CSV table of N, CA, C and O in Angstrom, one decimal:
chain,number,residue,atom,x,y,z
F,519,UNK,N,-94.6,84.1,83.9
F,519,UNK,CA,-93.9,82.8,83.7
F,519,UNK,C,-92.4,83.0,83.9
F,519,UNK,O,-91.8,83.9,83.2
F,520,UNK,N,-91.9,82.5,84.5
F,520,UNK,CA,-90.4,82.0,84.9
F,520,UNK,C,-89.4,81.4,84.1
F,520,UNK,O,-89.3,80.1,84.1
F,521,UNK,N,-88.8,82.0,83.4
F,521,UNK,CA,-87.7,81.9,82.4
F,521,UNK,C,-86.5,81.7,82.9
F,521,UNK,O,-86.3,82.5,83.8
F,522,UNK,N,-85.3,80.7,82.7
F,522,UNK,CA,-83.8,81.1,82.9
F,522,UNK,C,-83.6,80.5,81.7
F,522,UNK,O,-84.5,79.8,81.1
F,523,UNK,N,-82.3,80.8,81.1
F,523,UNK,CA,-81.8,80.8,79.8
F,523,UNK,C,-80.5,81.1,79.8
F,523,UNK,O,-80.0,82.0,80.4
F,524,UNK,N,-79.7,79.7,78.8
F,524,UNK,CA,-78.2,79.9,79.9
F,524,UNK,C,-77.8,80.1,78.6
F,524,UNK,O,-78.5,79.8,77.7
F,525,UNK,N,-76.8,80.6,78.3
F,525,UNK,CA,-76.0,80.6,76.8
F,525,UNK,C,-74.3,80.5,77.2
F,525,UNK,O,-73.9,80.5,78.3
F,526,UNK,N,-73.7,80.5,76.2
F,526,UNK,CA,-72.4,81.4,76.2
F,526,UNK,C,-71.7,79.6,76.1
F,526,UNK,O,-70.4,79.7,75.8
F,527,UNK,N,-72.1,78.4,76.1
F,527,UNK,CA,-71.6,77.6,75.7
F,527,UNK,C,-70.7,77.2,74.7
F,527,UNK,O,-70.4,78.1,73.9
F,528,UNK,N,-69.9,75.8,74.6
F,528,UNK,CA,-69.5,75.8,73.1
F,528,UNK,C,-68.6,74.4,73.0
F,528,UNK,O,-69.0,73.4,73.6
F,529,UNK,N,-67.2,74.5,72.1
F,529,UNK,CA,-66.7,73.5,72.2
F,529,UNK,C,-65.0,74.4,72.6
F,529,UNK,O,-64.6,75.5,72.2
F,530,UNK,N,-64.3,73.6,73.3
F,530,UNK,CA,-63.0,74.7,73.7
F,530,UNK,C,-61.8,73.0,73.7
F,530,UNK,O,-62.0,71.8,73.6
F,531,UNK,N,-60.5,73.8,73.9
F,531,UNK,CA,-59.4,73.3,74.2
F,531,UNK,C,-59.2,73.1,75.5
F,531,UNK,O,-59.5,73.9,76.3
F,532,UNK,N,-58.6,71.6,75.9
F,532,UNK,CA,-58.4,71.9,77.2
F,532,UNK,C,-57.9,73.0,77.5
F,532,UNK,O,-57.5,73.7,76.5
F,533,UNK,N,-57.6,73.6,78.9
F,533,UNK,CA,-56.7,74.8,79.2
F,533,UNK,C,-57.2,76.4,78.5
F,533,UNK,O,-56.5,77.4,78.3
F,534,UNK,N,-58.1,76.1,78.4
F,534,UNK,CA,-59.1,77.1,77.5
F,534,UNK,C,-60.5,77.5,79.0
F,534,UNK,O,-60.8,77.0,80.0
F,535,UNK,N,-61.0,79.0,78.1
F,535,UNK,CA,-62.2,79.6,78.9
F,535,UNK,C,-63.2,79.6,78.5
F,535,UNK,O,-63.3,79.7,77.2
F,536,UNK,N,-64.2,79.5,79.5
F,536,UNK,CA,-65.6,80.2,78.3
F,536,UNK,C,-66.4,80.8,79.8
F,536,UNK,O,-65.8,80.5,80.9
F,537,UNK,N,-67.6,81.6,79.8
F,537,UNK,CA,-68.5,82.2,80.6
F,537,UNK,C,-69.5,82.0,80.0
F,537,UNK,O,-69.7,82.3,78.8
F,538,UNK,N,-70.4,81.4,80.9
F,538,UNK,CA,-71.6,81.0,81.0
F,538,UNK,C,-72.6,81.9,81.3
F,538,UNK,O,-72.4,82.3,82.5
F,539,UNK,N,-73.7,82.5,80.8
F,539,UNK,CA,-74.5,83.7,81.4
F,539,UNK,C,-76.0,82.8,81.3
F,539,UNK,O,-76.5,82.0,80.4
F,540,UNK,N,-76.3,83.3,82.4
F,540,UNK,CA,-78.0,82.5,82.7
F,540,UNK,C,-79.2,84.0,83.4
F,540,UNK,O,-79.5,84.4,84.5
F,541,UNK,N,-79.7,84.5,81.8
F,541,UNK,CA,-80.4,85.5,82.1
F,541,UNK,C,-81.9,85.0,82.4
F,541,UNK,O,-82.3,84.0,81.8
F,542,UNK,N,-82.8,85.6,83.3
F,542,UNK,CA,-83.7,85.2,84.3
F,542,UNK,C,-84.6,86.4,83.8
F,542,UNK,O,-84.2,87.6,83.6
F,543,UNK,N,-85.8,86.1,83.7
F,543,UNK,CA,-87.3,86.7,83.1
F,543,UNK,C,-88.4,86.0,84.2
F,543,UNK,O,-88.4,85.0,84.9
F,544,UNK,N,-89.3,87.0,84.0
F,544,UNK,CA,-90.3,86.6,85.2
F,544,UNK,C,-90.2,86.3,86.2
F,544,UNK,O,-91.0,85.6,86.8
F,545,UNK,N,-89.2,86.8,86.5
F,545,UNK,CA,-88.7,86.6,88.0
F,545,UNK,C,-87.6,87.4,89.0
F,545,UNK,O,-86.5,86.8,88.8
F,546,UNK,N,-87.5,88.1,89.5
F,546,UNK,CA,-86.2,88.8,90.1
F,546,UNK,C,-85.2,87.7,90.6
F,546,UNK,O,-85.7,86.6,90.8
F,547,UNK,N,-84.2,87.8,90.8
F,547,UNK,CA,-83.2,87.0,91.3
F,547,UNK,C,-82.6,87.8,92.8
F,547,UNK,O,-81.8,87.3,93.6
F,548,UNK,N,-83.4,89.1,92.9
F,548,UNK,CA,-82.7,89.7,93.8
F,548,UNK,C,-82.9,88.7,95.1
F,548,UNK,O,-83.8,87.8,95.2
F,549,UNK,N,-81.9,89.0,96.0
F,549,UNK,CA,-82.3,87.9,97.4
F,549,UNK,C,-82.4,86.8,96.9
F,549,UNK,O,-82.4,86.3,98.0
F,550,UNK,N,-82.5,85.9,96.3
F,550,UNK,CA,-82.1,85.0,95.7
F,550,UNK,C,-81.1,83.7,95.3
F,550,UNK,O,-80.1,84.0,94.7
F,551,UNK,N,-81.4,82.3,95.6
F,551,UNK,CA,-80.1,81.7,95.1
F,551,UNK,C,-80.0,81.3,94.4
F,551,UNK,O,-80.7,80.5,93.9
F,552,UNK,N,-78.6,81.8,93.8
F,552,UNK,CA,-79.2,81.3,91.9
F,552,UNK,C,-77.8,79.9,91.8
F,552,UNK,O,-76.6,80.1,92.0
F,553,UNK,N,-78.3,78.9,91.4
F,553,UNK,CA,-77.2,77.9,91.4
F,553,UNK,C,-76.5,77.2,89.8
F,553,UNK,O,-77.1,77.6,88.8
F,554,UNK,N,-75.8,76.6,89.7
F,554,UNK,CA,-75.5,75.8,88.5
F,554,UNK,C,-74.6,74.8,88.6
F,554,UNK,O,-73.5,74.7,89.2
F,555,UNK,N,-75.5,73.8,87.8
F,555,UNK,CA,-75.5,72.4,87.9
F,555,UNK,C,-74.7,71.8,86.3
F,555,UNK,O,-74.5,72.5,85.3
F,556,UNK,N,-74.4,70.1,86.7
F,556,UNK,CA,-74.0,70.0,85.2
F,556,UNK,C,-74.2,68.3,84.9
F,556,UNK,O,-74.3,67.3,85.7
F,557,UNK,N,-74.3,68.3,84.1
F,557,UNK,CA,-74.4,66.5,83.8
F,557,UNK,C,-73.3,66.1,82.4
F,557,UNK,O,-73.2,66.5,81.2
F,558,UNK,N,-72.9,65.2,83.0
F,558,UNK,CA,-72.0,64.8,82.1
F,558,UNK,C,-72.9,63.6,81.5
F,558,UNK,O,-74.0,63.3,82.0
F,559,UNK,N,-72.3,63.0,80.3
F,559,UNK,CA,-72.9,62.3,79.7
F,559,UNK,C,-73.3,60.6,80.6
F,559,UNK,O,-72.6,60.5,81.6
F,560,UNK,N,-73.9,59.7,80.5
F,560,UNK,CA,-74.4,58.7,81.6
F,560,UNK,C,-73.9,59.2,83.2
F,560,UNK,O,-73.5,58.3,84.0
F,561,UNK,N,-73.9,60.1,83.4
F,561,UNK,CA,-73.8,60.7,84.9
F,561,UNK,C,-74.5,61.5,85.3
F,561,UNK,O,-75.0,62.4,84.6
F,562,UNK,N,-74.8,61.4,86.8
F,562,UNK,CA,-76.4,62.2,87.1
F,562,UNK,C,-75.7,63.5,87.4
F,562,UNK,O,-74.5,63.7,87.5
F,563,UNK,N,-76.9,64.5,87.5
F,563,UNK,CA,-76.2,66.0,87.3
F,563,UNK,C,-76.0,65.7,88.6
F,563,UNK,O,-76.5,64.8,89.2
F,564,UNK,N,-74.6,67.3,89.1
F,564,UNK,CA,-74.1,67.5,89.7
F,564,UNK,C,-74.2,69.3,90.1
F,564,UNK,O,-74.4,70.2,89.3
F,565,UNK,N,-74.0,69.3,91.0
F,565,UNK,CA,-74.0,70.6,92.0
F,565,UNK,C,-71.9,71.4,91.2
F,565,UNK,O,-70.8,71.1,91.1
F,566,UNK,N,-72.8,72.5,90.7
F,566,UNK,CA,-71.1,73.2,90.5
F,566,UNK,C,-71.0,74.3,91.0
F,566,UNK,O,-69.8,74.6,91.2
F,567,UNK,N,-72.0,75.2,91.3
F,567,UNK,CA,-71.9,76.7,92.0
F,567,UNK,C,-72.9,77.2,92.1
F,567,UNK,O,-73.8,77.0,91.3
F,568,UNK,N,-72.9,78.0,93.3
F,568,UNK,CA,-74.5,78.7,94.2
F,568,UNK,C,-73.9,80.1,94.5
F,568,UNK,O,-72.8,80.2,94.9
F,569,UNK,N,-74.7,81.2,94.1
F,569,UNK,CA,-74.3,82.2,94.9
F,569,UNK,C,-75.7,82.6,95.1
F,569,UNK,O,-76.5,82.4,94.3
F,570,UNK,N,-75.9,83.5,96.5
F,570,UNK,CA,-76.8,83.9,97.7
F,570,UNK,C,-76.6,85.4,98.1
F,570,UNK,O,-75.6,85.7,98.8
F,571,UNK,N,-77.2,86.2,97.7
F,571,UNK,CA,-77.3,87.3,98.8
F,571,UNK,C,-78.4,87.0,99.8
F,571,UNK,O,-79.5,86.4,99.8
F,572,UNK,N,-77.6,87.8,100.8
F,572,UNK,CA,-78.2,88.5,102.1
F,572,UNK,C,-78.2,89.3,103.1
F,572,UNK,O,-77.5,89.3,104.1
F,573,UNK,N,-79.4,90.3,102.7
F,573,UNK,CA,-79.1,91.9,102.6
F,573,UNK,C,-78.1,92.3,101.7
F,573,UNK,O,-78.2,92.1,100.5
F,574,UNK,N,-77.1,92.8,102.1
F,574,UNK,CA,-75.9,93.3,100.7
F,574,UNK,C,-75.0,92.3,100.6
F,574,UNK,O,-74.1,92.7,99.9
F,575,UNK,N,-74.8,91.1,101.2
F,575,UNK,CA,-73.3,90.1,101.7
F,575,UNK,C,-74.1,89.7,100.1
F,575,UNK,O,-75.1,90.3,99.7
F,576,UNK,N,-73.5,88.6,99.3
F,576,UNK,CA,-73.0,88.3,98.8
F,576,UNK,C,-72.1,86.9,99.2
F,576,UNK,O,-71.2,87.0,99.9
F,577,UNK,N,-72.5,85.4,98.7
F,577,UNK,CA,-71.9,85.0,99.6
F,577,UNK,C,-72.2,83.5,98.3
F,577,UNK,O,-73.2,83.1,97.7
F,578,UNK,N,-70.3,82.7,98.1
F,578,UNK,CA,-70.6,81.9,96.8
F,578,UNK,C,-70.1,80.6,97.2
F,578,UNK,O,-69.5,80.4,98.2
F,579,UNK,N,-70.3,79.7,96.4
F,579,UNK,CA,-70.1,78.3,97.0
F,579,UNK,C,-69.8,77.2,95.8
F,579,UNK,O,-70.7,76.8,95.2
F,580,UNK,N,-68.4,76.8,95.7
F,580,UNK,CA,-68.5,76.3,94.6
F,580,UNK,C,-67.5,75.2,94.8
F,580,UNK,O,-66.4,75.4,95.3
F,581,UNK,N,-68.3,73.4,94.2
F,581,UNK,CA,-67.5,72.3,94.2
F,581,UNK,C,-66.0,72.4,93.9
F,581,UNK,O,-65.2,73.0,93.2
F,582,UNK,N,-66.1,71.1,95.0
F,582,UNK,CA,-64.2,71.4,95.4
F,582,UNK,C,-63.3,71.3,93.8
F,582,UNK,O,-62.4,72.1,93.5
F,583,UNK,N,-63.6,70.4,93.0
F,583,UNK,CA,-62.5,70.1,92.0
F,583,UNK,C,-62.9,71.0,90.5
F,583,UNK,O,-62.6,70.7,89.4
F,584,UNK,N,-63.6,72.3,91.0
F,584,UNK,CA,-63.4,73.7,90.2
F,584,UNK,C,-63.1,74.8,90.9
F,584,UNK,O,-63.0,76.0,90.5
F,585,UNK,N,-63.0,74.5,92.5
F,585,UNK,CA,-62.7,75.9,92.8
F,585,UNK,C,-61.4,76.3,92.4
F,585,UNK,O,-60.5,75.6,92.1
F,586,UNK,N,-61.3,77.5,92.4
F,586,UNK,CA,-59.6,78.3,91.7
F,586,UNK,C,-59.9,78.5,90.3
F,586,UNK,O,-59.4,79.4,89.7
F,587,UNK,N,-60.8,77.3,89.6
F,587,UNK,CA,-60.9,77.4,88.1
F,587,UNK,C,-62.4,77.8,87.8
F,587,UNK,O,-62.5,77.8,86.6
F,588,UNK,N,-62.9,77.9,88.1
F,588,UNK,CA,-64.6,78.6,88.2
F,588,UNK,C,-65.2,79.5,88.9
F,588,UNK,O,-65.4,79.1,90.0
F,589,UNK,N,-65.9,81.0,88.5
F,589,UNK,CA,-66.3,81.9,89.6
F,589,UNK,C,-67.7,82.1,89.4
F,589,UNK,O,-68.1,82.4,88.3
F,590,UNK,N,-68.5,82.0,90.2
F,590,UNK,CA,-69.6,82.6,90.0
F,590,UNK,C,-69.9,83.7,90.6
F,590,UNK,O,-69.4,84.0,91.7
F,591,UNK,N,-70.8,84.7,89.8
F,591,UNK,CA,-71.1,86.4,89.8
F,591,UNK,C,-72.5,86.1,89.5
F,591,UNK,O,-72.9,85.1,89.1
F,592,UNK,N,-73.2,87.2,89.9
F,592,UNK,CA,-74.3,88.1,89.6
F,592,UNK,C,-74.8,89.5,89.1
F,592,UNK,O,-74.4,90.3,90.0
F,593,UNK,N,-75.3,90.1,88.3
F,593,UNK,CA,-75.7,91.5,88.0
F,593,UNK,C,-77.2,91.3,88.4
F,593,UNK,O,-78.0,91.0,87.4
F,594,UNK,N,-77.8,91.5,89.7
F,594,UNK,CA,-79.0,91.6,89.9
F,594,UNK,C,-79.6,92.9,88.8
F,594,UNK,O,-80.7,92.8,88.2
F,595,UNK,N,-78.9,93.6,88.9
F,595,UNK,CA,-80.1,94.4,87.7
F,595,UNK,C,-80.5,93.9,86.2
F,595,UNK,O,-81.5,94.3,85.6
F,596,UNK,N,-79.5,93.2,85.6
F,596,UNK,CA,-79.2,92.9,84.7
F,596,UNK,C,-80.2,91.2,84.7
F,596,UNK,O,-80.8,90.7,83.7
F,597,UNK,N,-80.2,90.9,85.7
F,597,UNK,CA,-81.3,89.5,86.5
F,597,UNK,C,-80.4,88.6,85.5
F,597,UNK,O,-81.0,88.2,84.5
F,598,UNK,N,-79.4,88.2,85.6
F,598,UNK,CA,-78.1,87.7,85.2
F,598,UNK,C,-77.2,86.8,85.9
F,598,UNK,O,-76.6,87.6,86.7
F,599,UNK,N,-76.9,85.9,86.0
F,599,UNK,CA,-75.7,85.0,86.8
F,599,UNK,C,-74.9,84.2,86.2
F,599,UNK,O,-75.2,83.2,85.7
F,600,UNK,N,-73.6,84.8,86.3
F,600,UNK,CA,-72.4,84.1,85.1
F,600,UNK,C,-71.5,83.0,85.7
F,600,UNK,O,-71.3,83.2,86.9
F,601,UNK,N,-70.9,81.6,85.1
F,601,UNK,CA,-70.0,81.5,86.0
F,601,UNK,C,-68.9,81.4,84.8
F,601,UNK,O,-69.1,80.7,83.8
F,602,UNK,N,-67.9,81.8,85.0
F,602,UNK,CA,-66.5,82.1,84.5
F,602,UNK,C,-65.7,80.7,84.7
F,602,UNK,O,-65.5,80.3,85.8
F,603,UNK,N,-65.3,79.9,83.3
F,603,UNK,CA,-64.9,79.1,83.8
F,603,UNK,C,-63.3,78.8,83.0
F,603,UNK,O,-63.3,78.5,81.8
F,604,UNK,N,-62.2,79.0,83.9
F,604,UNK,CA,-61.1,78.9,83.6
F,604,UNK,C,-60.6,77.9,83.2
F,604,UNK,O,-61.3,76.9,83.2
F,605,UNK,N,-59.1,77.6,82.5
F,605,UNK,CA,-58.3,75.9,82.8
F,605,UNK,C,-59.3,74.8,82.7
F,605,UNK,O,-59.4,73.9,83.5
F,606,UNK,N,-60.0,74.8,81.8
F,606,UNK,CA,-60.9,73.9,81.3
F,606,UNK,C,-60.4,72.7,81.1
F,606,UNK,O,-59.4,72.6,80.4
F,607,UNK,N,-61.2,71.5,81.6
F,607,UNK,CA,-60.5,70.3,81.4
F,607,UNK,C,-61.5,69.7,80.6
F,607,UNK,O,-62.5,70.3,80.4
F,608,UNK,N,-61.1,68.0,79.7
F,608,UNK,CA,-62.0,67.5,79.5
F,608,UNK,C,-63.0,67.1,80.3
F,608,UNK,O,-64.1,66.7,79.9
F,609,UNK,N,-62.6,67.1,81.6
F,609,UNK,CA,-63.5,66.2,82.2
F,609,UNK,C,-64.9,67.3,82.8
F,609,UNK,O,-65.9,66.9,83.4
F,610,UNK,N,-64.7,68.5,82.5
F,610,UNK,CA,-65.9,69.3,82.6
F,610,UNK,C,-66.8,69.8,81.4
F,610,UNK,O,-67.5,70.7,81.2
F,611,UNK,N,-66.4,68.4,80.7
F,611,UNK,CA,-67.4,68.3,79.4
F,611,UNK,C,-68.7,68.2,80.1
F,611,UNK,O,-68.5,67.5,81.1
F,612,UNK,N,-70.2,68.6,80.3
F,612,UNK,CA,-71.2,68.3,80.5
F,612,UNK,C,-72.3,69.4,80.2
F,612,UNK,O,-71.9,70.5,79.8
F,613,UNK,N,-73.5,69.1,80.2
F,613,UNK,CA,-74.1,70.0,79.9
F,613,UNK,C,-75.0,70.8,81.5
F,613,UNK,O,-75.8,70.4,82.3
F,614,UNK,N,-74.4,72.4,81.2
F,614,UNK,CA,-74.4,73.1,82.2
F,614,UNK,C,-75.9,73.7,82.0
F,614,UNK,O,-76.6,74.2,81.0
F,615,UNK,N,-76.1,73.5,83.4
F,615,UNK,CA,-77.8,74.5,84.3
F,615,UNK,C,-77.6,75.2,85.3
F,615,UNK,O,-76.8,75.0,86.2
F,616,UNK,N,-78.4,76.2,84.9
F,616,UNK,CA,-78.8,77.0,86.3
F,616,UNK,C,-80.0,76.9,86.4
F,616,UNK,O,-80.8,76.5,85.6
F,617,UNK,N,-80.4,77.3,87.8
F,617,UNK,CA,-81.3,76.9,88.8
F,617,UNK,C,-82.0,78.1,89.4
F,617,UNK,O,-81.2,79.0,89.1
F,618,UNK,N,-83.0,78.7,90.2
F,618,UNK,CA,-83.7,79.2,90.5
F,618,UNK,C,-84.1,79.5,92.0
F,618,UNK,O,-85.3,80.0,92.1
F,619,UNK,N,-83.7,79.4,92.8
F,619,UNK,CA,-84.5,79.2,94.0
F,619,UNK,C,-85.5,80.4,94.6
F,619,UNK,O,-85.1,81.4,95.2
F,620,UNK,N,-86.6,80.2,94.4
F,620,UNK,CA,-87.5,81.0,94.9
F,620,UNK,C,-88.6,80.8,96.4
F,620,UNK,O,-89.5,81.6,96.8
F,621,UNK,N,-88.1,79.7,96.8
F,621,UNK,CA,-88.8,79.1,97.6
F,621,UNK,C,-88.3,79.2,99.1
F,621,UNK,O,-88.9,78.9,100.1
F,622,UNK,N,-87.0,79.8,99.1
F,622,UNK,CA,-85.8,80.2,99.6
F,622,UNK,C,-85.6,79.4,100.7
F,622,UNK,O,-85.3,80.0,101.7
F,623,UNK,N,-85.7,77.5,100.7
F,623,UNK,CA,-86.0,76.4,101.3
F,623,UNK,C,-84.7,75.4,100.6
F,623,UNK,O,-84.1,75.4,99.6
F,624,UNK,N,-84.7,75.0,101.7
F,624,UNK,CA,-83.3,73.8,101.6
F,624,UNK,C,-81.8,74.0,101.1
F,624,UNK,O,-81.5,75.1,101.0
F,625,UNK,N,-81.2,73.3,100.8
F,625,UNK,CA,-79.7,73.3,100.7
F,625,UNK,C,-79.5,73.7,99.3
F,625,UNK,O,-80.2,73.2,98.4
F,626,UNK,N,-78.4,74.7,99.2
F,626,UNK,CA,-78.0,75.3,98.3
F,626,UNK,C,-77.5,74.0,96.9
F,626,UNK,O,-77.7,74.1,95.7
F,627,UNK,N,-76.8,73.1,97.6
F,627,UNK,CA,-76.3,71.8,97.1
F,627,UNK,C,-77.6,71.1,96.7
F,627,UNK,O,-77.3,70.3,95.8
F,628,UNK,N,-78.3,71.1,96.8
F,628,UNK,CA,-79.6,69.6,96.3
F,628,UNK,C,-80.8,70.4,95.2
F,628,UNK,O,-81.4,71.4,95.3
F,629,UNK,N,-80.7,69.5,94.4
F,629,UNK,CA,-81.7,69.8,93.1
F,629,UNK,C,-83.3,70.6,93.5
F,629,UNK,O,-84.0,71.5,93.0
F,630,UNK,N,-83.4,69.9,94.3
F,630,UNK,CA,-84.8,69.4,94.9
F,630,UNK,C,-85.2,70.9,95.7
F,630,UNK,O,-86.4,71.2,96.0
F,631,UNK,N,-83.9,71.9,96.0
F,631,UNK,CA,-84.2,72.9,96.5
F,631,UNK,C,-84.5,74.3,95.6
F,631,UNK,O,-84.8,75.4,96.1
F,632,UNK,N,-84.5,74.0,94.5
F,632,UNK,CA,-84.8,74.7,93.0
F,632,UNK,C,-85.8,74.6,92.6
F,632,UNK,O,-86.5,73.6,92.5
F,633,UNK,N,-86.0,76.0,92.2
F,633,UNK,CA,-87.3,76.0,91.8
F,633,UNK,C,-87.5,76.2,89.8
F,633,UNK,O,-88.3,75.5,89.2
F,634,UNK,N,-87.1,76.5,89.5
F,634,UNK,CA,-86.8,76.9,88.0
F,634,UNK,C,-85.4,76.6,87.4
F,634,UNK,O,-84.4,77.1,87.9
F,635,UNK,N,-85.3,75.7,86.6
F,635,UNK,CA,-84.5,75.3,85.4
F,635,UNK,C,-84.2,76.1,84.1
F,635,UNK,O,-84.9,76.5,83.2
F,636,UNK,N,-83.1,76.1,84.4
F,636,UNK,CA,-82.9,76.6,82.2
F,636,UNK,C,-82.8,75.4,81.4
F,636,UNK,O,-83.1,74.3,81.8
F,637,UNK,N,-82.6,75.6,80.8
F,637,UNK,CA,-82.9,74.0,79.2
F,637,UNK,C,-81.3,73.3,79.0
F,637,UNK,O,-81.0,72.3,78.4
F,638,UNK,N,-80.3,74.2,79.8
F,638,UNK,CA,-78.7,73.9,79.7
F,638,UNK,C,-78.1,74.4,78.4
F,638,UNK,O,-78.7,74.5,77.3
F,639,UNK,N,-76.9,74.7,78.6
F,639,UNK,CA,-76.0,74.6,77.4
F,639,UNK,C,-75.0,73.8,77.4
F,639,UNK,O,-74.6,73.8,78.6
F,640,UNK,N,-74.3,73.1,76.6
F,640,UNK,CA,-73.4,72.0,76.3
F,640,UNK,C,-71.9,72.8,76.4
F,640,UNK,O,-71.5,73.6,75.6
F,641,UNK,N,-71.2,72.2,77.4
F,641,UNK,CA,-69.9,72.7,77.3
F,641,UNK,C,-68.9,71.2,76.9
F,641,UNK,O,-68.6,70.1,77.3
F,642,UNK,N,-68.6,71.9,76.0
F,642,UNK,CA,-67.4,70.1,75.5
F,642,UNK,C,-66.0,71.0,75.4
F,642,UNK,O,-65.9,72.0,74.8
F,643,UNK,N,-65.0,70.4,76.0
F,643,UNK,CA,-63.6,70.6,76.7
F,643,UNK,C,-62.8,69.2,75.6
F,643,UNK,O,-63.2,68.0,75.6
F,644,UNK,N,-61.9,69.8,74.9
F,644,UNK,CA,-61.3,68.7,73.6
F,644,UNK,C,-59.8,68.7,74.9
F,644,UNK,O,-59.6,69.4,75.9
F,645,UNK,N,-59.0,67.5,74.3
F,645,UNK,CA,-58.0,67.1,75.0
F,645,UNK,C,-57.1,67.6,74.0
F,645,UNK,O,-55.9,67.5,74.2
């Protein structure tokens, strides 16, 4: 059975950090695209970062109004995907997922191309 499990949430200051770790069971992540999503409260989730290997590239993709302030990584051995998230605003209060793709089918961007969900963790950004 196929596990992800995100932790490392919490409550922060604006202009504040936290790192997100989404450890993966029953499943390798190697070759793999592992994504993370977020929903803010009455708002539908949203696409925030994908990273892809292929063969050894390494290759990340992350929405325009966090790039510079959010990184996403991987420790395939570790079957682990973090994303590092800087300069924290309120407005990236939402509750953060990662995603799965095993199916290795459709756009990195669309829900629908995921195969496995974690349960989210709650990131709340105070003003």
């Amino acid at each position: 059975q196929v596990q992800l499990v995100e932790s490392g949430g919490g409550l922060v200051e604006a202009g504040g950090s936290l790192r997100l770790s989404c450890a993966t069971s029953g499943s390798t992540i190697s070759s793999r695209t592992v994504g993370w999503f977020r929903q803010a409260p009455g708002k539908a989730r949203e696409f925030v970062a994908a990273i892809m290997k292929t063969w050894t590239v390494y290759t990340t993709y992350t929405k325009d109004s966090v790039r510079g302030r959010f990184t996403i990584s991987r420790d395939d051995a570790k079957n682990t995907v973090y994303l590092q998230m800087n300069v924290l605003k309120p407005e990236d209060t939402a509750v953060y997922y990662c995603a799965l793709q095993v199916g290795g089918r459709g756009s990195y961007l669309a829900e629908t191309s995921y195969d496995y969900w974690g349960q989210g963790t709650q990131v709340t950004v105070s003003s």
